[in-house]
XYZ file of C-alpha atoms in Angstrom:
207
model
C 9.933 -7.840 11.060
C 10.320 -6.295 8.479
C 12.286 -3.385 8.185
C 15.530 -2.067 10.474
C 14.206 0.973 11.744
C 11.540 -1.248 13.526
C 13.816 -3.633 14.541
C 15.259 -2.599 18.074
C 13.911 -3.027 21.108
C 14.387 -1.621 24.946
C 15.196 -4.190 27.036
C 13.109 -2.870 30.033
C 13.966 -5.609 32.821
C 18.271 -4.114 33.287
C 18.695 -0.785 32.514
C 16.200 0.599 29.831
C 19.832 0.027 27.877
C 17.937 0.374 23.436
C 20.248 -2.016 21.211
C 20.010 -1.221 17.553
C 20.951 -3.880 15.813
C 19.999 -3.186 11.959
C 21.403 1.142 12.862
C 17.567 1.747 12.296
C 17.025 4.523 14.723
C 20.183 6.491 11.752
C 17.734 5.269 8.939
C 14.948 6.812 11.106
C 16.459 10.011 12.156
C 18.106 10.410 8.049
C 14.214 9.167 6.686
C 15.957 6.521 5.073
C 13.875 3.350 4.499
C 15.516 0.140 4.729
C 14.780 -3.501 4.832
C 16.544 -6.273 7.170
C 19.828 -7.606 5.022
C 18.952 -8.577 1.987
C 16.422 -6.574 0.183
C 14.904 -9.973 -1.942
C 15.635 -12.482 0.498
C 13.643 -10.533 2.997
C 10.520 -9.941 0.504
C 11.328 -14.107 -0.941
C 10.574 -15.051 2.744
C 7.488 -13.177 2.526
C 5.679 -11.206 -0.457
C 3.198 -9.875 2.232
C 6.548 -7.700 3.103
C 6.128 -5.240 -0.289
C 2.721 -4.096 1.062
C 4.175 -3.627 4.360
C 7.607 -1.421 2.246
C 4.725 0.916 1.434
C 2.962 0.989 4.608
C 5.946 1.718 6.633
C 6.767 4.248 3.204
C 4.080 6.687 4.000
C 5.035 7.819 7.707
C 6.315 11.191 7.079
C 9.916 10.336 8.174
C 10.537 8.467 5.207
C 8.431 10.184 2.371
C 10.794 12.444 1.277
C 13.071 10.092 0.441
C 10.208 8.735 -1.534
C 9.860 12.217 -3.326
C 13.080 12.326 -3.850
C 13.521 9.233 -5.365
C 16.566 8.553 -3.416
C 18.921 5.266 -4.020
C 17.824 2.674 -1.574
C 14.848 3.840 -2.800
C 15.108 2.721 -6.843
C 17.594 -0.473 -5.426
C 13.804 -1.316 -3.667
C 11.587 -1.025 -6.658
C 13.971 -2.338 -8.830
C 13.322 -5.809 -6.352
C 10.154 -5.149 -6.209
C 9.294 -4.728 -10.075
C 10.422 -7.979 -9.986
C 8.278 -10.113 -7.288
C 5.321 -7.664 -7.742
C 3.801 -9.925 -9.931
C 3.574 -13.138 -6.268
C 1.225 -10.345 -4.387
C -1.537 -12.331 -6.476
C -0.420 -15.840 -4.112
C -1.395 -13.814 -1.351
C -4.553 -14.273 0.547
C -7.071 -11.861 -0.023
C -7.277 -11.562 4.081
C -3.396 -10.131 4.660
C -3.839 -8.111 1.360
C -7.282 -6.998 2.426
C -5.941 -6.646 6.199
C -2.304 -4.933 4.998
C -4.360 -1.927 2.461
C -6.745 -0.964 4.749
C -3.633 -0.389 7.163
C -1.477 1.318 4.180
C -4.733 3.954 3.362
C -4.432 4.559 7.261
C -1.403 6.462 7.083
C -1.059 10.262 5.803
C 0.787 11.104 3.272
C 0.006 8.401 1.404
C 0.177 9.872 -2.596
C 4.059 9.160 -3.274
C 4.223 5.324 -2.275
C 1.144 4.926 -4.174
C 2.706 6.792 -6.654
C 5.487 3.972 -6.895
C 3.467 1.410 -5.936
C 1.834 1.777 -9.794
C 4.888 2.529 -11.189
C 6.219 -1.296 -9.691
C 3.270 -2.560 -11.326
C 2.079 -3.193 -6.987
C -1.418 -2.308 -7.842
C -2.042 -3.977 -10.348
C -0.519 -7.313 -8.857
C -2.753 -6.140 -5.425
C -6.376 -6.068 -7.722
C -5.776 -8.311 -10.046
C -8.638 -11.157 -9.031
C -10.483 -13.839 -11.193
C -13.962 -11.560 -13.443
C -17.212 -12.225 -11.586
C -18.759 -15.137 -12.701
C -20.880 -14.499 -15.656
C -19.803 -11.189 -16.582
C -19.182 -10.899 -20.368
C -16.436 -6.997 -19.802
C -13.199 -8.179 -20.781
C -10.199 -7.328 -18.040
C -8.990 -3.985 -18.240
C -5.948 -3.707 -20.037
C -5.089 -0.475 -20.138
C -2.472 0.573 -17.569
C -3.597 1.664 -13.440
C -5.483 5.639 -13.667
C -3.405 8.431 -13.159
C -4.149 9.266 -9.579
C -5.726 12.597 -10.042
C -9.303 11.440 -8.589
C -7.064 10.356 -5.286
C -4.739 13.358 -6.098
C -8.148 15.450 -5.944
C -9.513 13.713 -2.852
C -6.440 14.628 -0.579
C -5.796 17.950 -1.060
C -10.007 18.387 -0.210
C -9.750 16.394 2.626
C -6.316 18.976 3.663
C -8.370 22.591 2.786
C -11.077 21.215 4.887
C -8.948 20.223 7.639
C -10.268 16.537 7.819
C -8.591 12.432 7.927
C -8.912 11.290 4.409
C -11.316 8.170 4.986
C -9.836 4.431 4.285
C -12.450 3.899 2.371
C -12.911 6.698 -0.001
C -8.648 6.356 -0.754
C -9.429 3.179 -2.056
C -12.471 3.927 -4.293
C -10.597 7.243 -5.814
C -8.624 4.764 -6.913
C -10.477 3.134 -9.689
C -13.458 5.641 -10.656
C -11.598 7.224 -13.140
C -12.529 4.876 -16.211
C -14.019 2.255 -17.011
C -11.454 0.168 -16.808
C -10.793 1.619 -12.566
C -14.618 0.385 -12.075
C -14.280 -3.057 -12.847
C -11.772 -3.770 -11.281
C -13.840 -1.801 -8.278
C -16.264 -4.634 -8.988
C -13.774 -7.658 -8.600
C -12.818 -6.902 -6.057
C -15.966 -6.417 -4.010
C -17.008 -9.707 -5.396
C -13.684 -11.238 -3.721
C -12.070 -9.552 -1.746
C -13.003 -10.447 1.889
C -14.689 -7.292 2.675
C -17.039 -7.215 5.549
C -20.644 -6.043 5.015
C -20.322 -2.561 6.835
C -17.393 -2.258 3.869
C -19.149 -3.345 2.004
C -21.836 -1.075 2.522
C -19.935 1.424 1.859
C -18.299 1.567 -0.531
C -21.275 0.673 -2.087
C -22.271 3.875 -1.023
C -20.022 5.368 -2.277
C -18.965 4.175 -6.079
C -23.113 5.899 -5.970
C -23.019 8.766 -5.193
C -19.827 9.416 -6.890
C -21.263 7.738 -9.998
């Protein structure tokens, strides 16, 4: 368990009493996303919890606090910024699974902006250059997320749910550095053949 609101449980064998030892229900009621115990200690136990934090923050209950830059969010970001590079040591299988779960959430823009600012996106999507590539790794900062913002606006206008792989692609199509990251992702990440075909088709359609 990573955050307080997922730590409560119901004792179904007795009278259905709800146990909430970490105060998660109060956090949920006021839209506060909080690690259980010490933030840095929890993250060091498993660095994937950084991504999980952003996935949880994309819940509608917590996005208001993210947008407002609440003090507890700023405190968490200071810890996450220090540990973000350690995500490069997490297996690509676990990263990919968590990214897909994150990109299926409703309001992901606030959490993505925070993740980009904290260096999390760079850490997650960093990998060795493709074999035989003469192109140097991109040194530019992460894109502005304008392409993704436009896609989110279009989906909202059409009353359609955003597609996770399309959201992912929108992270990479703004500039040359982004497209190079896409090449590395396709070559180095454990995508299924179907996922690779879909991303490639979308990339070609938007080229």
